[in-house]
PDB file of C-alpha atoms in Angstrom:
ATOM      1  CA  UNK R   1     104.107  61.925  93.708  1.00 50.00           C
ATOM      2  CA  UNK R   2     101.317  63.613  96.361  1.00 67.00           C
ATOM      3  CA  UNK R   3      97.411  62.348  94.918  1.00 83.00           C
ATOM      4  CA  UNK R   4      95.750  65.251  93.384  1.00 92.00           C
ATOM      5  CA  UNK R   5      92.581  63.156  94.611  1.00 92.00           C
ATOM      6  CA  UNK R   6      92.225  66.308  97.329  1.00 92.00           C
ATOM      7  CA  UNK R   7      92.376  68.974  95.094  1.00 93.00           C
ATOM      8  CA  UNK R   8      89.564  66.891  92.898  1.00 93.00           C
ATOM      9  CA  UNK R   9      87.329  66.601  95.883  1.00 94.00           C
ATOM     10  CA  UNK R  10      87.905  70.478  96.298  1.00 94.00           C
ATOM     11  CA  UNK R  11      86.511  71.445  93.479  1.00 92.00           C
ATOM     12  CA  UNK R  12      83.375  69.223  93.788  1.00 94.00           C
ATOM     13  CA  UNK R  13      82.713  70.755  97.220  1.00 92.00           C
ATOM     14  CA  UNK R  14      83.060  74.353  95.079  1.00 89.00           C
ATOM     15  CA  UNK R  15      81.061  73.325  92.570  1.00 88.00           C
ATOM     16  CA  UNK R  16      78.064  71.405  94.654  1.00 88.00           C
ATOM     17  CA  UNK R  17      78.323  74.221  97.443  1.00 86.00           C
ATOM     18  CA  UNK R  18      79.707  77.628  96.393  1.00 83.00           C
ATOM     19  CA  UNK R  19      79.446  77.734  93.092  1.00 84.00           C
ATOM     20  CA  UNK R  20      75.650  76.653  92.936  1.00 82.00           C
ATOM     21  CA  UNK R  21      74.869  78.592  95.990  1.00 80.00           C
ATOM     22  CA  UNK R  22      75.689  82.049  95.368  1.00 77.00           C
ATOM     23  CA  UNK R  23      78.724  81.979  92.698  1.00 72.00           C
ATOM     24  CA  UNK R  24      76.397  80.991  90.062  1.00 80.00           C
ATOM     25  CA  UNK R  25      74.983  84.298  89.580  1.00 85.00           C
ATOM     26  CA  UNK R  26      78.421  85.680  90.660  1.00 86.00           C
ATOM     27  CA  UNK R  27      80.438  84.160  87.613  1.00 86.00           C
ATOM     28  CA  UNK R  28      76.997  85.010  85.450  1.00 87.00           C
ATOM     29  CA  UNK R  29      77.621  88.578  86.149  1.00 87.00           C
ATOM     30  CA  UNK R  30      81.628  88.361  85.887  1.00 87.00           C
ATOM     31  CA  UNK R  31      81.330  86.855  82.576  1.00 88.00           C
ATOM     32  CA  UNK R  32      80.684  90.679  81.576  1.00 89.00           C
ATOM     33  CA  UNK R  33      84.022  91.752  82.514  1.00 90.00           C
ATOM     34  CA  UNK R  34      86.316  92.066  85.410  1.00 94.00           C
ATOM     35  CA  UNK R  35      86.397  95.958  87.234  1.00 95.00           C
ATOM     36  CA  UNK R  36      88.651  95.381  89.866  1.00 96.00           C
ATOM     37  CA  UNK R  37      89.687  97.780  92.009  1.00 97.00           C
ATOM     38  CA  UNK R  38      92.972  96.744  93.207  1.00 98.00           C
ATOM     39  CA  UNK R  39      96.180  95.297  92.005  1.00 99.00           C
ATOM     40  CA  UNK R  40      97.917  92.778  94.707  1.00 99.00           C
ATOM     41  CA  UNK R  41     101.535  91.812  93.637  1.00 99.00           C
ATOM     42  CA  UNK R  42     102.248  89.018  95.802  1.00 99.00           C
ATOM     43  CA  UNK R  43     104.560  86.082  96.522  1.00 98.00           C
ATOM     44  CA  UNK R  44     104.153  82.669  94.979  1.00 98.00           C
ATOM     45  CA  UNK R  45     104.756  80.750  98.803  1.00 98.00           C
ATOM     46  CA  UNK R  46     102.110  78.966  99.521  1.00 96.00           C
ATOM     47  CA  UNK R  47     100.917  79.861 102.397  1.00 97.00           C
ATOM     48  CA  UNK R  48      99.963  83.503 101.440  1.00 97.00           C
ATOM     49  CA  UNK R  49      97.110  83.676  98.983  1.00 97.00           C
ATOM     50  CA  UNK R  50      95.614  87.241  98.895  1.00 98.00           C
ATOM     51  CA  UNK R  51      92.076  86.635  98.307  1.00 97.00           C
ATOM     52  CA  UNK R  52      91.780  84.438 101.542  1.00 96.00           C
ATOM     53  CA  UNK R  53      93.869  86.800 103.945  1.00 97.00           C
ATOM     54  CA  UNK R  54      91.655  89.625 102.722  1.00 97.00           C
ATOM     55  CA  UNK R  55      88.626  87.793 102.220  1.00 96.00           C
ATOM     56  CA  UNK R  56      88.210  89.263  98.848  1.00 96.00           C
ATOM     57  CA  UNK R  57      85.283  87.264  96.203  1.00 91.00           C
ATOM     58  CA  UNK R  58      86.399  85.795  92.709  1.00 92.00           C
ATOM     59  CA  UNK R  59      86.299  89.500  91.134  1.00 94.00           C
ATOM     60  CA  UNK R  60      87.466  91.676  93.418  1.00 96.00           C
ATOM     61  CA  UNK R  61      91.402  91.341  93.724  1.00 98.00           C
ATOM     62  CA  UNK R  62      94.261  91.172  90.023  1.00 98.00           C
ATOM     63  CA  UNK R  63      96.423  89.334  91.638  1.00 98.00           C
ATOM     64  CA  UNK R  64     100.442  88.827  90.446  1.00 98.00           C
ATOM     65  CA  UNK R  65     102.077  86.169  92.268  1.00 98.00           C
ATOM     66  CA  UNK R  66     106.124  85.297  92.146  1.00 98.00           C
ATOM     67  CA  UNK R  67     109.348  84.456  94.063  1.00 97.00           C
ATOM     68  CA  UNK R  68     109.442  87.434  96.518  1.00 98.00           C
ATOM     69  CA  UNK R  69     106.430  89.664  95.246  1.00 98.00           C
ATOM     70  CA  UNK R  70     109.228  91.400  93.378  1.00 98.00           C
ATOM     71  CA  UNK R  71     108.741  94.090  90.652  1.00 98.00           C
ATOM     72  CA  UNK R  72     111.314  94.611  88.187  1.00 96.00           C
ATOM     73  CA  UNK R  73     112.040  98.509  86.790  1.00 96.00           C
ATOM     74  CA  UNK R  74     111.030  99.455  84.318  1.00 96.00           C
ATOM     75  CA  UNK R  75     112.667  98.342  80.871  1.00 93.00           C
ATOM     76  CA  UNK R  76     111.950  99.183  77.249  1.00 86.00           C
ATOM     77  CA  UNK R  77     112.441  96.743  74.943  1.00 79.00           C
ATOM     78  CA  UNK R  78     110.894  93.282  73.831  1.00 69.00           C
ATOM     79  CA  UNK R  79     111.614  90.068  75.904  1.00 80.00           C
ATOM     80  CA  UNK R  80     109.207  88.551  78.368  1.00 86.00           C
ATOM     81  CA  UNK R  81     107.970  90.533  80.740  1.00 92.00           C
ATOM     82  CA  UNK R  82     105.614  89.105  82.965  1.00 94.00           C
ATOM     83  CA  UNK R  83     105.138  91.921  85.774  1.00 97.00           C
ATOM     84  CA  UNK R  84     106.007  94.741  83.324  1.00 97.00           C
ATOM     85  CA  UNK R  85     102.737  93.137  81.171  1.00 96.00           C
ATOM     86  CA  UNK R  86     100.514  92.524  84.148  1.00 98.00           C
ATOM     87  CA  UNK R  87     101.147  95.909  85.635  1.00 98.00           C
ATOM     88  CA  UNK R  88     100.138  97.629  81.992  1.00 98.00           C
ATOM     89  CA  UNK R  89      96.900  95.701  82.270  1.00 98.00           C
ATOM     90  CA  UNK R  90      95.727  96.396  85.540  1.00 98.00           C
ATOM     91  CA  UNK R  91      96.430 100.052  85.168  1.00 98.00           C
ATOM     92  CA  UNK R  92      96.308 100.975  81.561  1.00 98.00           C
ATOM     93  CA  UNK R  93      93.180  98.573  80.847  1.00 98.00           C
ATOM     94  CA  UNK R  94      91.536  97.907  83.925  1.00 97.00           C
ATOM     95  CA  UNK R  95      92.165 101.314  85.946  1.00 98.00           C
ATOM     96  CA  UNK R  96      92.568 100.188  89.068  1.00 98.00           C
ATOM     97  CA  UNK R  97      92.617 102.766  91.368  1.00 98.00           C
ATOM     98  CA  UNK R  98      95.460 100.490  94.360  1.00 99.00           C
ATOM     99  CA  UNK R  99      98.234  98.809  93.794  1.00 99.00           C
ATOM    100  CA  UNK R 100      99.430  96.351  97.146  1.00 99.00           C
ATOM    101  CA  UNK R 101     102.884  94.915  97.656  1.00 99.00           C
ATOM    102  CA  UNK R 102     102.051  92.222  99.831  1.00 99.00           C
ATOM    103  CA  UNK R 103     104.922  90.692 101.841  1.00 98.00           C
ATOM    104  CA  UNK R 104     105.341  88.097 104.558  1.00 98.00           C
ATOM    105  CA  UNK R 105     107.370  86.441 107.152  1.00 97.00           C
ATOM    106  CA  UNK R 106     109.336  83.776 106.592  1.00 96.00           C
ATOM    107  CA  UNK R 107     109.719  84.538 102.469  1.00 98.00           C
ATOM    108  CA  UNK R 108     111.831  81.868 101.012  1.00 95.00           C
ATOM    109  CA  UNK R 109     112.794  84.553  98.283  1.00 96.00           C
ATOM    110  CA  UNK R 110     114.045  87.111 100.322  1.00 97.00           C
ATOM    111  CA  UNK R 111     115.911  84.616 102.602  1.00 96.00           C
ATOM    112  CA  UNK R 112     117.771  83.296  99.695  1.00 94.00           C
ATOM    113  CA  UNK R 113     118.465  87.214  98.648  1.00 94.00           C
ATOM    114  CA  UNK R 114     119.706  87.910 102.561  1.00 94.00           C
ATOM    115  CA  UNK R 115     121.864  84.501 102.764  1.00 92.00           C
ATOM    116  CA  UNK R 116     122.330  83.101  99.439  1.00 90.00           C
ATOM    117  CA  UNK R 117     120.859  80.698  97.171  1.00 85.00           C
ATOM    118  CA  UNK R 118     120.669  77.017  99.210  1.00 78.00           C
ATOM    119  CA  UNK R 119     123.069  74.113  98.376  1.00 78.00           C
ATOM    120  CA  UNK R 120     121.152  72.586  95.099  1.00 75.00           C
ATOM    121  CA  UNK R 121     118.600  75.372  93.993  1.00 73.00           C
ATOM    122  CA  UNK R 122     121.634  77.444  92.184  1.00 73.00           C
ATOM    123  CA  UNK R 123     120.005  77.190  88.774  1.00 78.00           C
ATOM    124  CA  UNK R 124     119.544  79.414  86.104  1.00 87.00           C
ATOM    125  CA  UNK R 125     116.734  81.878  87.081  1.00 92.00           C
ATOM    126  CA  UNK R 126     116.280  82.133  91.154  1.00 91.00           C
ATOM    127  CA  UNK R 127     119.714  84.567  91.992  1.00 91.00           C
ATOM    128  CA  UNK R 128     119.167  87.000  88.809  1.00 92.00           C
ATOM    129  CA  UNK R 129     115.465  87.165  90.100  1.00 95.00           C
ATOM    130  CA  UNK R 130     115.771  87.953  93.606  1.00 95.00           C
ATOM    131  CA  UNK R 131     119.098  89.973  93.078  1.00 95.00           C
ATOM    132  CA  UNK R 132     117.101  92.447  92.028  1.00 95.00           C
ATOM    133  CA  UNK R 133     116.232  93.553  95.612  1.00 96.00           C
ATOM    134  CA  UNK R 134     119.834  93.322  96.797  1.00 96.00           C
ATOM    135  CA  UNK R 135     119.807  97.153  97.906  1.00 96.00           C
ATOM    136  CA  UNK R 136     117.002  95.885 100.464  1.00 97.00           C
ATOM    137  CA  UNK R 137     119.854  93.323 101.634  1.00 96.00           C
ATOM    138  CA  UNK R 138     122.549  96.325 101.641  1.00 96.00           C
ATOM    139  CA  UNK R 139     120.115  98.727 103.841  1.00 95.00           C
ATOM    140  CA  UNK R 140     119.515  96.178 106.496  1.00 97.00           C
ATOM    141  CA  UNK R 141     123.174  95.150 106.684  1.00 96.00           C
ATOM    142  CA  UNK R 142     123.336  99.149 107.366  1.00 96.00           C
ATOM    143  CA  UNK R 143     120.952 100.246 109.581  1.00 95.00           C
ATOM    144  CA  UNK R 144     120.341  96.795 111.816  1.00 95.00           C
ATOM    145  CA  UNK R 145     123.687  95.350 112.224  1.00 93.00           C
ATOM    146  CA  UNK R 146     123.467  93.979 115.577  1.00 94.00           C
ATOM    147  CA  UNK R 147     120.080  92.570 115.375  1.00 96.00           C
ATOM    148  CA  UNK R 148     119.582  88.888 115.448  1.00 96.00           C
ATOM    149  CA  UNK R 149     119.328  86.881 112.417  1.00 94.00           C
ATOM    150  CA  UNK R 150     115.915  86.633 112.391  1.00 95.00           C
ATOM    151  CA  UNK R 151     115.336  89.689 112.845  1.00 96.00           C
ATOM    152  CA  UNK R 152     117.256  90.780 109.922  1.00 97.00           C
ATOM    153  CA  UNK R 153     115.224  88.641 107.739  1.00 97.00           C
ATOM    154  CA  UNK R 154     111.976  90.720 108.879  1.00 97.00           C
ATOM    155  CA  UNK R 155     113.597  93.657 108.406  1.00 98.00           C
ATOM    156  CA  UNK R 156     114.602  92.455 104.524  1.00 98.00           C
ATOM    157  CA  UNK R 157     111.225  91.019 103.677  1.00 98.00           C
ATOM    158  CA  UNK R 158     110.081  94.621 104.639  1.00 98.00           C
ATOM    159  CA  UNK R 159     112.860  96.669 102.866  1.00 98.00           C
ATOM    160  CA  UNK R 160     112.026  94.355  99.513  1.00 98.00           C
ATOM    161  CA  UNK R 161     108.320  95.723  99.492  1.00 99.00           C
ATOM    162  CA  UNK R 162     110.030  99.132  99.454  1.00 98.00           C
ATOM    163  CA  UNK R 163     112.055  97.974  96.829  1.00 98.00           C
ATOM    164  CA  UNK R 164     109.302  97.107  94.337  1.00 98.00           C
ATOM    165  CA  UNK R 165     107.160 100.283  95.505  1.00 99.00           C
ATOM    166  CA  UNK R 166     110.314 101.991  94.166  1.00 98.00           C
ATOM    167  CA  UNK R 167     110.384 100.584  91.144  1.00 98.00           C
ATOM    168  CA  UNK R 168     106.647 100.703  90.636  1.00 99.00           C
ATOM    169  CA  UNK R 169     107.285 104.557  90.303  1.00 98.00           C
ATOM    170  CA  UNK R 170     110.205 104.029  87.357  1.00 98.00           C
ATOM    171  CA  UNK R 171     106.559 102.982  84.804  1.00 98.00           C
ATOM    172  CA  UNK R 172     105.717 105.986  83.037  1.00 97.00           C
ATOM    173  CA  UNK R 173     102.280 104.950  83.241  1.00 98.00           C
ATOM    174  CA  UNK R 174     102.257 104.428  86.859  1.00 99.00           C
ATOM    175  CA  UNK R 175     104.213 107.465  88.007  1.00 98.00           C
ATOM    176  CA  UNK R 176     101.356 109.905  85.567  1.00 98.00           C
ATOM    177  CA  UNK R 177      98.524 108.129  87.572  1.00 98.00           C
ATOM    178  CA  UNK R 178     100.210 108.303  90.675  1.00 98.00           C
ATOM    179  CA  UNK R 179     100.897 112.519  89.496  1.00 98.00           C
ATOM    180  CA  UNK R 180      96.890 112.856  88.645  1.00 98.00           C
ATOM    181  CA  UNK R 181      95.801 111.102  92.025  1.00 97.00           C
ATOM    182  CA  UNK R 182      94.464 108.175  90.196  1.00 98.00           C
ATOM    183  CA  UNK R 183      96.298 105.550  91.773  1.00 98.00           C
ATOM    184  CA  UNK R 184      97.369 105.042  95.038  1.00 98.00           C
ATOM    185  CA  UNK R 185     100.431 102.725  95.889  1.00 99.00           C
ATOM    186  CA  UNK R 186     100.557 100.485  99.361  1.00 99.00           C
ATOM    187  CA  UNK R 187     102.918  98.651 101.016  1.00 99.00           C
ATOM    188  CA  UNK R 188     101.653  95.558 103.294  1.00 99.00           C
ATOM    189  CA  UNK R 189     103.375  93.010 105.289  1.00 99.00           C
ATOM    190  CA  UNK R 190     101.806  89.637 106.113  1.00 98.00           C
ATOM    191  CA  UNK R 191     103.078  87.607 109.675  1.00 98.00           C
ATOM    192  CA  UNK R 192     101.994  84.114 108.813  1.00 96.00           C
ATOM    193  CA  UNK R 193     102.864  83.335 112.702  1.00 94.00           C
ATOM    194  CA  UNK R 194     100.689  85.999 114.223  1.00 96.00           C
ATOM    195  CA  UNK R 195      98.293  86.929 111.456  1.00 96.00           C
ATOM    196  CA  UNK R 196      99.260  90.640 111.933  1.00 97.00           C
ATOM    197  CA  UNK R 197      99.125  92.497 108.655  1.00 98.00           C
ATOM    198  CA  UNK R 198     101.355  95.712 108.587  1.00 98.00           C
ATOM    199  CA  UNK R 199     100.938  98.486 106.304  1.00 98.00           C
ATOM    200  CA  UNK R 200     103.683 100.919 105.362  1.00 98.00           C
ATOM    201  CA  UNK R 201     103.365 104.656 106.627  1.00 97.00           C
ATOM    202  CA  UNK R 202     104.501 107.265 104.779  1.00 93.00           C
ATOM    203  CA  UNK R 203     104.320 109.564 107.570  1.00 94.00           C
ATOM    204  CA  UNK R 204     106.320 107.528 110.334  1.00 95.00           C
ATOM    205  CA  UNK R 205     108.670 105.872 107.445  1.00 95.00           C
ATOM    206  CA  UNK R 206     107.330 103.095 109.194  1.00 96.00           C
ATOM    207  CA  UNK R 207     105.332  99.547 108.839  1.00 98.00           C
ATOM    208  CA  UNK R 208     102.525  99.935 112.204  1.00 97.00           C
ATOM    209  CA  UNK R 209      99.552  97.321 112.145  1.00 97.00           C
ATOM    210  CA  UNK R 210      96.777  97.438 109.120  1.00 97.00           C
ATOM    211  CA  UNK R 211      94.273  97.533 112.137  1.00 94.00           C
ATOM    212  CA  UNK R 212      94.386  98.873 115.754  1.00 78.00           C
TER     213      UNK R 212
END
């Protein structure tokens, strides 16, 4: 078992440097209440954390993390629903006025969507999950069949963000917002090789860099 001694030692340099330099007031005025202005629904990998890739303050981003930055459709009914719940919060009770699907190379989720669940990780809750998105699995089988393999994967970890910018629009709430120009809905893509971040165009159909 890995020390958590690191992760202790983190939070004392937070505390004795951050936190009492300029997050002290910070927290002091978030205690208030939260206004943020933007809804990220990204993956749980760790290597993508949206508040340090956008250089965002405790505050500024609602952040939903999980396998795949997936988002279900919409579904009446009780049972647990995580996304569904988050998603009602940010936009029913918070009003945010963006919603990002933030996606990245190399997603472990979308990887086991495009090739199949590896040898020992075929438990209960992983396939259903990222099944969800197989239609972004059935377009790039369609329209890149001769590309390499890892280009396929790209072009799946792309087609998923469409996927749950799709079903985004099934949420009543979302869709009236959406219909009233309240709320805006975005599409990003994260390279964790190059750094590049890519942002869906409606215009060109097309992901083209965040910044020239």
């Amino acid at each position: 078992m890995s020390d958590l001694q690191h992760l202790i030692e983190g939070y004392r340099r937070f505390h004795g440097n951050y936190f009492a330099a300029e997050g002290q007031q910070l927290f002091a005025e978030l205690m208030l209440g939260q206004r943020p202005s933007t809804l990220v629904i990204a993956c749980s990998d760790s290597r993508v954390d949206p508040a340090i890739v956008m250089d965002c303050k405790p505050g500024d981003l609602f952040v939903v993390r999980n396998v795949a930055n997936l988002v279900p459709p919409y579904e009446k009914g009780g049972g647990y629903h995580g996304v569904s719940a988050a998603l009602e919060f940010a936009v029913c009770a918070l009003a945010v006025e963006h919603i990002i699907v933030l996606g990245h190379r190399q997603c472990g989720g979308i990887k086991a969507l495009f090739e199949g669940i590896p040898e020992g990780l075929e438990g209960e809750f992983i396939k259903p999950w990222v099944n969800m998105a197989n239609r972004a699995a059935d377009r790039v089988r369609a329209e890149h069949p001769y590309a390499t393999d890892d280009e396929k994967l790209c072009h799946c970890e792309m087609a998923g963000i469409l996927v749950s910018l799709e079903n985004l629009r099934t949420f009543p709430f979302i869709q009236s917002r959406l219909e009233q120009n309240q709320l805006k809905l975005h599409g990003w893509y994260f390279d964790i090789v190059s750094g590049a971040m890519r942002a869906y165009r409606d215009e060109s159909l097309k992901f083209e860099p965040l910044i020239a």
